GROMACS .gro file of N, CA, C and O in nm:
model
  424
    1MET      N    1   8.849   7.544  11.645
    1MET     CA    2   8.897   7.465  11.534
    1MET      C    3   9.041   7.424  11.563
    1MET      O    4   9.122   7.504  11.605
    2GLU      N    5   9.076   7.300  11.537
    2GLU     CA    6   9.211   7.252  11.560
    2GLU      C    7   9.305   7.300  11.452
    2GLU      O    8   9.265   7.327  11.340
    3GLN      N    9   9.433   7.307  11.487
    3GLN     CA   10   9.535   7.354  11.395
    3GLN      C   11   9.536   7.277  11.264
    3GLN      O   12   9.553   7.334  11.159
    4SER      N   13   9.522   7.148  11.271
    4SER     CA   14   9.534   7.067  11.151
    4SER      C   15   9.428   7.099  11.047
    4SER      O   16   9.444   7.064  10.932
    5TYR      N   17   9.320   7.164  11.087
    5TYR     CA   18   9.214   7.197  10.992
    5TYR      C   19   9.225   7.338  10.938
    5TYR      O   20   9.149   7.376  10.850
    6ARG      N   21   9.317   7.417  10.989
    6ARG     CA   22   9.336   7.552  10.938
    6ARG      C   23   9.407   7.545  10.804
    6ARG      O   24   9.485   7.456  10.777
    7SER      N   25   9.384   7.646  10.723
    7SER     CA   26   9.449   7.648  10.592
    7SER      C   27   9.597   7.678  10.606
    7SER      O   28   9.642   7.740  10.703
    8ALA      N   29   9.673   7.633  10.508
    8ALA     CA   30   9.817   7.658  10.507
    8ALA      C   31   9.846   7.808  10.506
    8ALA      O   32   9.942   7.853  10.567
    9SER      N   33   9.761   7.886  10.440
    9SER     CA   34   9.784   8.030  10.434
    9SER      C   35   9.767   8.095  10.572
    9SER      O   36   9.835   8.193  10.603
   10ALA      N   37   9.683   8.039  10.657
   10ALA     CA   38   9.668   8.092  10.793
   10ALA      C   39   9.796   8.069  10.872
   10ALA      O   40   9.840   8.155  10.948
   11HIS      N   41   9.859   7.956  10.853
   11HIS     CA   42   9.985   7.927  10.922
   11HIS      C   43  10.097   8.015  10.867
   11HIS      O   44  10.180   8.065  10.942
   12ALA      N   45  10.098   8.036  10.737
   12ALA     CA   46  10.198   8.124  10.676
   12ALA      C   47  10.180   8.267  10.725
   12ALA      O   48  10.279   8.338  10.744
   13SER      N   49  10.057   8.307  10.748
   13SER     CA   50  10.031   8.444  10.795
   13SER      C   51  10.095   8.470  10.931
   13SER      O   52  10.137   8.582  10.959
   14ARG      N   53  10.104   8.368  11.013
   14ARG     CA   54  10.170   8.385  11.143
   14ARG      C   55  10.317   8.420  11.125
   14ARG      O   56  10.371   8.505  11.193
   15PHE      N   57  10.382   8.352  11.030
   15PHE     CA   58  10.521   8.383  11.000
   15PHE      C   59  10.532   8.523  10.941
   15PHE      O   60  10.621   8.599  10.978
   16LEU      N   61  10.442   8.556  10.849
   16LEU     CA   62  10.445   8.689  10.787
   16LEU      C   63  10.432   8.799  10.892
   16LEU      O   64  10.505   8.898  10.887
   17PHE      N   65  10.342   8.783  10.985
   17PHE     CA   66  10.321   8.883  11.088
   17PHE      C   67  10.446   8.900  11.174
   17PHE      O   68  10.490   9.012  11.202
   18LEU      N   69  10.505   8.789  11.216
   18LEU     CA   70  10.626   8.796  11.298
   18LEU      C   71  10.741   8.860  11.222
   18LEU      O   72  10.810   8.950  11.274
   19ILE      N   73  10.761   8.819  11.099
   19ILE     CA   74  10.870   8.874  11.019
   19ILE      C   75  10.847   9.022  10.994
   19ILE      O   76  10.942   9.103  11.002
   20ALA      N   77  10.725   9.060  10.967
   20ALA     CA   78  10.693   9.203  10.944
   20ALA      C   79  10.727   9.286  11.067
   20ALA      O   80  10.780   9.397  11.054
   21GLN      N   81  10.697   9.235  11.185
   21GLN     CA   82  10.730   9.308  11.307
   21GLN      C   83  10.880   9.331  11.320
   21GLN      O   84  10.924   9.438  11.358
   22PHE      N   85  10.958   9.230  11.285
   22PHE     CA   86  11.104   9.242  11.293
   22PHE      C   87  11.157   9.337  11.185
   22PHE      O   88  11.239   9.424  11.212
   23VAL      N   89  11.108   9.320  11.064
   23VAL     CA   90  11.153   9.404  10.953
   23VAL      C   91  11.118   9.551  10.980
   23VAL      O   92  11.195   9.641  10.946
   24ASP      N   93  11.005   9.575  11.043
   24ASP     CA   94  10.964   9.712  11.080
   24ASP      C   95  11.035   9.762  11.205
   24ASP      O   96  11.008   9.871  11.252
   25ARG      N   97  11.122   9.677  11.260
   25ARG     CA   98  11.202   9.707  11.379
   25ARG      C   99  11.116   9.735  11.503
   25ARG      O  100  11.151   9.813  11.589
   26ARG      N  101  11.003   9.665  11.510
   26ARG     CA  102  10.916   9.675  11.628
   26ARG      C  103  10.954   9.575  11.735
   26ARG      O  104  10.911   9.588  11.850
   27ILE      N  105  11.033   9.474  11.699
   27ILE     CA  106  11.081   9.375  11.796
   27ILE      C  107  11.231   9.354  11.772
   27ILE      O  108  11.278   9.365  11.658
   28PRO      N  109  11.306   9.323  11.878
   28PRO     CA  110  11.450   9.300  11.862
   28PRO      C  111  11.480   9.162  11.803
   28PRO      O  112  11.397   9.071  11.806
   29ALA      N  113  11.601   9.148  11.753
   29ALA     CA  114  11.644   9.022  11.690
   29ALA      C  115  11.632   8.904  11.784
   29ALA      O  116  11.591   8.795  11.742
   30GLU      N  117  11.666   8.922  11.911
   30GLU     CA  118  11.659   8.812  12.006
   30GLU      C  119  11.516   8.760  12.021
   30GLU      O  120  11.493   8.639  12.022
   31PHE      N  121  11.421   8.852  12.032
   31PHE     CA  122  11.281   8.813  12.044
   31PHE      C  123  11.233   8.747  11.915
   31PHE      O  124  11.166   8.644  11.918
   32PHE      N  125  11.268   8.808  11.803
   32PHE     CA  126  11.229   8.753  11.674
   32PHE      C  127  11.279   8.610  11.658
   32PHE      O  128  11.203   8.520  11.621
   33SER      N  129  11.406   8.589  11.685
   33SER     CA  130  11.462   8.455  11.663
   33SER      C  131  11.397   8.351  11.754
   33SER      O  132  11.369   8.239  11.709
   34ALA      N  133  11.370   8.388  11.878
   34ALA     CA  134  11.305   8.293  11.969
   34ALA      C  135  11.162   8.262  11.923
   34ALA      O  136  11.121   8.144  11.922
   35GLN      N  137  11.089   8.364  11.882
   35GLN     CA  138  10.952   8.343  11.837
   35GLN      C  139  10.948   8.268  11.703
   35GLN      O  140  10.859   8.186  11.680
   36PHE      N  141  11.044   8.298  11.617
   36PHE     CA  142  11.053   8.228  11.489
   36PHE      C  143  11.072   8.078  11.513
   36PHE      O  144  11.005   7.996  11.451
   37ARG      N  145  11.163   8.044  11.602
   37ARG     CA  146  11.188   7.902  11.633
   37ARG      C  147  11.063   7.836  11.689
   37ARG      O  148  11.032   7.721  11.656
   38GLU      N  149  10.991   7.906  11.775
   38GLU     CA  150  10.868   7.851  11.832
   38GLU      C  151  10.766   7.824  11.721
   38GLU      O  152  10.705   7.717  11.716
   39LEU      N  153  10.747   7.922  11.632
   39LEU     CA  154  10.654   7.902  11.521
   39LEU      C  155  10.700   7.788  11.431
   39LEU      O  156  10.620   7.706  11.387
   40GLN      N  157  10.827   7.785  11.406
   40GLN     CA  158  10.880   7.680  11.319
   40GLN      C  159  10.854   7.542  11.379
   40GLN      O  160  10.818   7.448  11.308
   41ASN      N  161  10.870   7.530  11.508
   41ASN     CA  162  10.849   7.402  11.575
   41ASN      C  163  10.702   7.360  11.577
   41ASN      O  164  10.671   7.241  11.578
   42THR      N  165  10.611   7.457  11.578
   42THR     CA  166  10.469   7.424  11.591
   42THR      C  167  10.388   7.437  11.462
   42THR      O  168  10.281   7.375  11.451
   43GLN      N  169  10.435   7.514  11.365
   43GLN     CA  170  10.353   7.544  11.248
   43GLN      C  171  10.409   7.495  11.115
   43GLN      O  172  10.336   7.488  11.017
   44SER      N  173  10.537   7.463  11.108
   44SER     CA  174  10.601   7.432  10.979
   44SER      C  175  10.538   7.316  10.905
   44SER      O  176  10.533   7.316  10.782
   45SER      N  177  10.490   7.218  10.976
   45SER     CA  178  10.434   7.101  10.907
   45SER      C  179  10.305   7.133  10.833
   45SER      O  180  10.260   7.054  10.750
   46TYR      N  181  10.245   7.249  10.859
   46TYR     CA  182  10.120   7.286  10.795
   46TYR      C  183  10.139   7.376  10.673
   46TYR      O  184  10.043   7.416  10.610
   47LEU      N  185  10.263   7.411  10.640
   47LEU     CA  186  10.291   7.506  10.534
   47LEU      C  187  10.294   7.441  10.397
   47LEU      O  188  10.333   7.326  10.383
   48ASP      N  189  10.257   7.519  10.295
   48ASP     CA  190  10.273   7.476  10.157
   48ASP      C  191  10.422   7.465  10.127
   48ASP      O  192  10.504   7.530  10.192
   49ALA      N  193  10.457   7.390  10.025
   49ALA     CA  194  10.597   7.366   9.991
   49ALA      C  195  10.673   7.494   9.960
   49ALA      O  196  10.787   7.511  10.006
   50ASP      N  197  10.612   7.586   9.885
   50ASP     CA  198  10.683   7.710   9.849
   50ASP      C  199  10.708   7.797   9.972
   50ASP      O  200  10.815   7.854   9.988
   51VAL      N  201  10.612   7.805  10.061
   51VAL     CA  202  10.627   7.882  10.185
   51VAL      C  203  10.728   7.813  10.276
   51VAL      O  204  10.815   7.877  10.335
   52SER      N  205  10.719   7.682  10.284
   52SER     CA  206  10.810   7.605  10.367
   52SER      C  207  10.955   7.625  10.323
   52SER      O  208  11.047   7.632  10.406
   53SER      N  209  10.977   7.636  10.193
   53SER     CA  210  11.111   7.659  10.140
   53SER      C  211  11.167   7.793  10.187
   53SER      O  212  11.283   7.802  10.229
   54VAL      N  213  11.085   7.897  10.183
   54VAL     CA  214  11.128   8.030  10.228
   54VAL      C  215  11.157   8.028  10.377
   54VAL      O  216  11.260   8.079  10.423
   55ILE      N  217  11.071   7.964  10.453
   55ILE     CA  218  11.089   7.954  10.599
   55ILE      C  219  11.217   7.876  10.628
   55ILE      O  220  11.294   7.911  10.717
   56GLY      N  221  11.242   7.772  10.552
   56GLY     CA  222  11.363   7.694  10.571
   56GLY      C  223  11.489   7.775  10.546
   56GLY      O  224  11.588   7.763  10.620
   57MET      N  225  11.487   7.859  10.443
   57MET     CA  226  11.603   7.943  10.415
   57MET      C  227  11.626   8.045  10.526
   57MET      O  228  11.740   8.068  10.568
   58LEU      N  229  11.518   8.105  10.574
   58LEU     CA  230  11.531   8.201  10.683
   58LEU      C  231  11.576   8.130  10.811
   58LEU      O  232  11.651   8.187  10.891
   59SER      N  233  11.536   8.008  10.828
   59SER     CA  234  11.575   7.930  10.944
   59SER      C  235  11.727   7.916  10.954
   59SER      O  236  11.784   7.917  11.063
   60VAL      N  237  11.792   7.903  10.840
   60VAL     CA  238  11.938   7.894  10.838
   60VAL      C  239  11.999   8.021  10.895
   60VAL      O  240  12.090   8.017  10.978
   61ASP      N  241  11.943   8.136  10.856
   61ASP     CA  242  11.993   8.264  10.907
   61ASP      C  243  11.963   8.281  11.055
   61ASP      O  244  12.046   8.330  11.131
   62VAL      N  245  11.844   8.240  11.096
   62VAL     CA  246  11.810   8.247  11.238
   62VAL      C  247  11.905   8.158  11.318
   62VAL      O  248  11.954   8.197  11.424
   63GLY      N  249  11.934   8.042  11.265
   63GLY     CA  250  12.028   7.952  11.330
   63GLY      C  251  12.168   8.009  11.338
   63GLY      O  252  12.238   7.992  11.438
   64ALA      N  253  12.209   8.079  11.233
   64ALA     CA  254  12.342   8.141  11.232
   64ALA      C  255  12.347   8.255  11.333
   64ALA      O  256  12.451   8.280  11.393
   65TYR      N  257  12.236   8.322  11.353
   65TYR     CA  258  12.231   8.430  11.450
   65TYR      C  259  12.234   8.375  11.592
   65TYR      O  260  12.304   8.425  11.678
   66LEU      N  261  12.160   8.268  11.614
   66LEU     CA  262  12.149   8.211  11.748
   66LEU      C  263  12.256   8.107  11.778
   66LEU      O  264  12.294   8.090  11.892
   67GLY      N  265  12.298   8.038  11.676
   67GLY     CA  266  12.374   7.916  11.697
   67GLY      C  267  12.520   7.934  11.728
   67GLY      O  268  12.581   8.037  11.705
   68ASP      N  269  12.574   7.827  11.778
   68ASP     CA  270  12.716   7.815  11.804
   68ASP      C  271  12.783   7.775  11.673
   68ASP      O  272  12.753   7.671  11.617
   69VAL      N  273  12.874   7.858  11.624
   69VAL     CA  274  12.936   7.833  11.494
   69VAL      C  275  13.006   7.699  11.487
   69VAL      O  276  13.006   7.635  11.383
   70ARG      N  277  13.061   7.653  11.595
   70ARG     CA  278  13.131   7.524  11.594
   70ARG      C  279  13.032   7.410  11.574
   70ARG      O  280  13.065   7.311  11.511
   71ILE      N  281  12.911   7.424  11.625
   71ILE     CA  282  12.810   7.318  11.612
   71ILE      C  283  12.738   7.330  11.478
   71ILE      O  284  12.717   7.233  11.408
   72ARG      N  285  12.698   7.451  11.444
   72ARG     CA  286  12.619   7.474  11.324
   72ARG      C  287  12.699   7.465  11.195
   72ARG      O  288  12.644   7.436  11.092
   73GLY      N  289  12.827   7.497  11.202
   73GLY     CA  290  12.908   7.494  11.082
   73GLY      C  291  12.881   7.610  10.987
   73GLY      O  292  12.906   7.601  10.868
   74VAL      N  293  12.823   7.717  11.036
   74VAL     CA  294  12.798   7.836  10.955
   74VAL      C  295  12.860   7.956  11.022
   74VAL      O  296  12.885   7.955  11.142
   75ASP      N  297  12.881   8.059  10.947
   75ASP     CA  298  12.935   8.183  11.004
   75ASP      C  299  12.829   8.254  11.086
   75ASP      O  300  12.712   8.254  11.050
   76TYR      N  301  12.872   8.316  11.192
   76TYR     CA  302  12.784   8.396  11.276
   76TYR      C  303  12.737   8.517  11.197
   76TYR      O  304  12.812   8.575  11.119
   77ILE      N  305  12.611   8.554  11.214
   77ILE     CA  306  12.561   8.678  11.155
   77ILE      C  307  12.508   8.766  11.265
   77ILE      O  308  12.463   8.718  11.369
   78ASP      N  309  12.513   8.897  11.244
   78ASP     CA  310  12.464   8.991  11.344
   78ASP      C  311  12.318   9.025  11.316
   78ASP      O  312  12.258   8.978  11.220
   79SER      N  313  12.260   9.108  11.402
   79SER     CA  314  12.117   9.139  11.391
   79SER      C  315  12.084   9.213  11.262
   79SER      O  316  11.976   9.195  11.207
   80GLU      N  317  12.177   9.292  11.212
   80GLU     CA  318  12.151   9.365  11.087
   80GLU      C  319  12.146   9.268  10.969
   80GLU      O  320  12.061   9.282  10.880
   81GLN      N  321  12.233   9.171  10.968
   81GLN     CA  322  12.230   9.070  10.862
   81GLN      C  323  12.104   8.985  10.871
   81GLN      O  324  12.044   8.950  10.770
   82LEU      N  325  12.063   8.954  10.993
   82LEU     CA  326  11.938   8.880  11.012
   82LEU      C  327  11.820   8.963  10.964
   82LEU      O  328  11.729   8.912  10.901
   83TRP      N  329  11.825   9.093  10.992
   83TRP     CA  330  11.718   9.184  10.949
   83TRP      C  331  11.707   9.184  10.796
   83TRP      O  332  11.598   9.178  10.741
   84ARG      N  333  11.821   9.189  10.728
   84ARG     CA  334  11.820   9.187  10.580
   84ARG      C  335  11.765   9.054  10.528
   84ARG      O  336  11.687   9.052  10.433
   85ALA      N  337  11.806   8.945  10.590
   85ALA     CA  338  11.755   8.813  10.549
   85ALA      C  339  11.604   8.804  10.571
   85ALA      O  340  11.531   8.749  10.488
   86ALA      N  341  11.557   8.858  10.683
   86ALA     CA  342  11.414   8.858  10.712
   86ALA      C  343  11.337   8.942  10.611
   86ALA      O  344  11.226   8.906  10.570
   87GLY      N  345  11.396   9.054  10.571
   87GLY     CA  346  11.332   9.138  10.469
   87GLY      C  347  11.314   9.065  10.338
   87GLY      O  348  11.208   9.072  10.275
   88GLN      N  349  11.417   8.992  10.297
   88GLN     CA  350  11.407   8.914  10.174
   88GLN      C  351  11.304   8.803  10.189
   88GLN      O  352  11.224   8.778  10.100
   89ALA      N  353  11.304   8.737  10.304
   89ALA     CA  354  11.206   8.631  10.329
   89ALA      C  355  11.064   8.688  10.326
   89ALA      O  356  10.973   8.624  10.273
   90PHE      N  357  11.045   8.807  10.381
   90PHE     CA  358  10.913   8.869  10.381
   90PHE      C  359  10.866   8.891  10.237
   90PHE      O  360  10.753   8.857  10.202
   91ARG      N  361  10.953   8.945  10.154
   91ARG     CA  362  10.916   8.968  10.013
   91ARG      C  363  10.884   8.835   9.944
   91ARG      O  364  10.786   8.827   9.869
   92ASP      N  365  10.966   8.734   9.970
   92ASP     CA  366  10.943   8.603   9.908
   92ASP      C  367  10.811   8.541   9.956
   92ASP      O  368  10.739   8.480   9.877
   93LEU      N  369  10.781   8.555  10.084
   93LEU     CA  370  10.656   8.501  10.137
   93LEU      C  371  10.535   8.573  10.080
   93LEU      O  372  10.433   8.510  10.050
   94MET      N  373  10.545   8.704  10.066
   94MET     CA  374  10.434   8.780  10.007
   94MET      C  375  10.409   8.734   9.863
   94MET      O  376  10.294   8.718   9.822
   95ALA      N  377  10.516   8.711   9.789
   95ALA     CA  378  10.502   8.663   9.651
   95ALA      C  379  10.439   8.523   9.649
   95ALA      O  380  10.350   8.496   9.568
   96ALA      N  381  10.484   8.436   9.739
   96ALA     CA  382  10.428   8.301   9.745
   96ALA      C  383  10.281   8.304   9.783
   96ALA      O  384  10.200   8.231   9.725
   97GLN      N  385  10.246   8.388   9.879
   97GLN     CA  386  10.106   8.399   9.920
   97GLN      C  387  10.020   8.452   9.805
   97GLN      O  388   9.910   8.405   9.784
   98SER      N  389  10.072   8.549   9.734
   98SER     CA  390   9.999   8.606   9.622
   98SER      C  391   9.973   8.500   9.514
   98SER      O  392   9.863   8.488   9.464
   99GLU      N  393  10.074   8.422   9.484
   99GLU     CA  394  10.060   8.314   9.386
   99GLU      C  395   9.958   8.211   9.434
   99GLU      O  396   9.877   8.161   9.356
  100HIS      N  397   9.963   8.180   9.564
  100HIS     CA  398   9.870   8.083   9.621
  100HIS      C  399   9.725   8.132   9.607
  100HIS      O  400   9.637   8.055   9.568
  101PHE      N  401   9.703   8.259   9.640
  101PHE     CA  402   9.568   8.313   9.630
  101PHE      C  403   9.519   8.319   9.486
  101PHE      O  404   9.401   8.295   9.459
  102GLU      N  405   9.610   8.347   9.394
  102GLU     CA  406   9.573   8.349   9.252
  102GLU      C  407   9.532   8.209   9.206
  102GLU      O  408   9.436   8.193   9.131
  103ARG      N  409   9.606   8.106   9.250
  103ARG     CA  410   9.572   7.968   9.215
  103ARG      C  411   9.435   7.931   9.270
  103ARG      O  412   9.356   7.865   9.204
  104GLU      N  413   9.410   7.970   9.395
  104GLU     CA  414   9.281   7.937   9.457
  104GLU      C  415   9.165   8.008   9.388
  104GLU      O  416   9.057   7.954   9.379
  105ALA      N  417   9.189   8.130   9.340
  105ALA     CA  418   9.085   8.208   9.275
  105ALA      C  419   9.053   8.153   9.135
  105ALA      O  420   8.945   8.175   9.083
  106GLY      N  421   9.148   8.079   9.080
  106GLY     CA  422   9.125   8.015   8.952
  106GLY      C  423   9.153   8.105   8.842
  106GLY      O  424   9.129   8.126   8.740
   0.00000   0.00000   0.00000
C-alpha cells in the first residue's frame, strides 16, 4: 500500500514511536533529531492538523538543538531541554490521537 493511502494516525504513530524511544532514553538526542527530521520531511504532509501542530512545535526545539543560532534566530538548547520538549510533545500527541479515535468511533 502506498503512503498516500495510509491513515493519518498511522503516520502520527511513527512520530509517537520515535518520540517515545527518546523520552524513554533508549536513543540519544543526536539520533532522535536526525530521525525526527527524516520523518518530518517524509510524513508531515499526511498528518491531521492537530498532530501537525504538535510536530511543528517540537520541530522548533529540534531545530534549536541542531541549528546554528545565527541562522535559526533561536537560542540553543541542550539534550535535556530537548528531552523535556519531546516529553510534552508525546503527551500532546497521545491526547490528539485519543481525541481522533473518539471522533472516529462516533
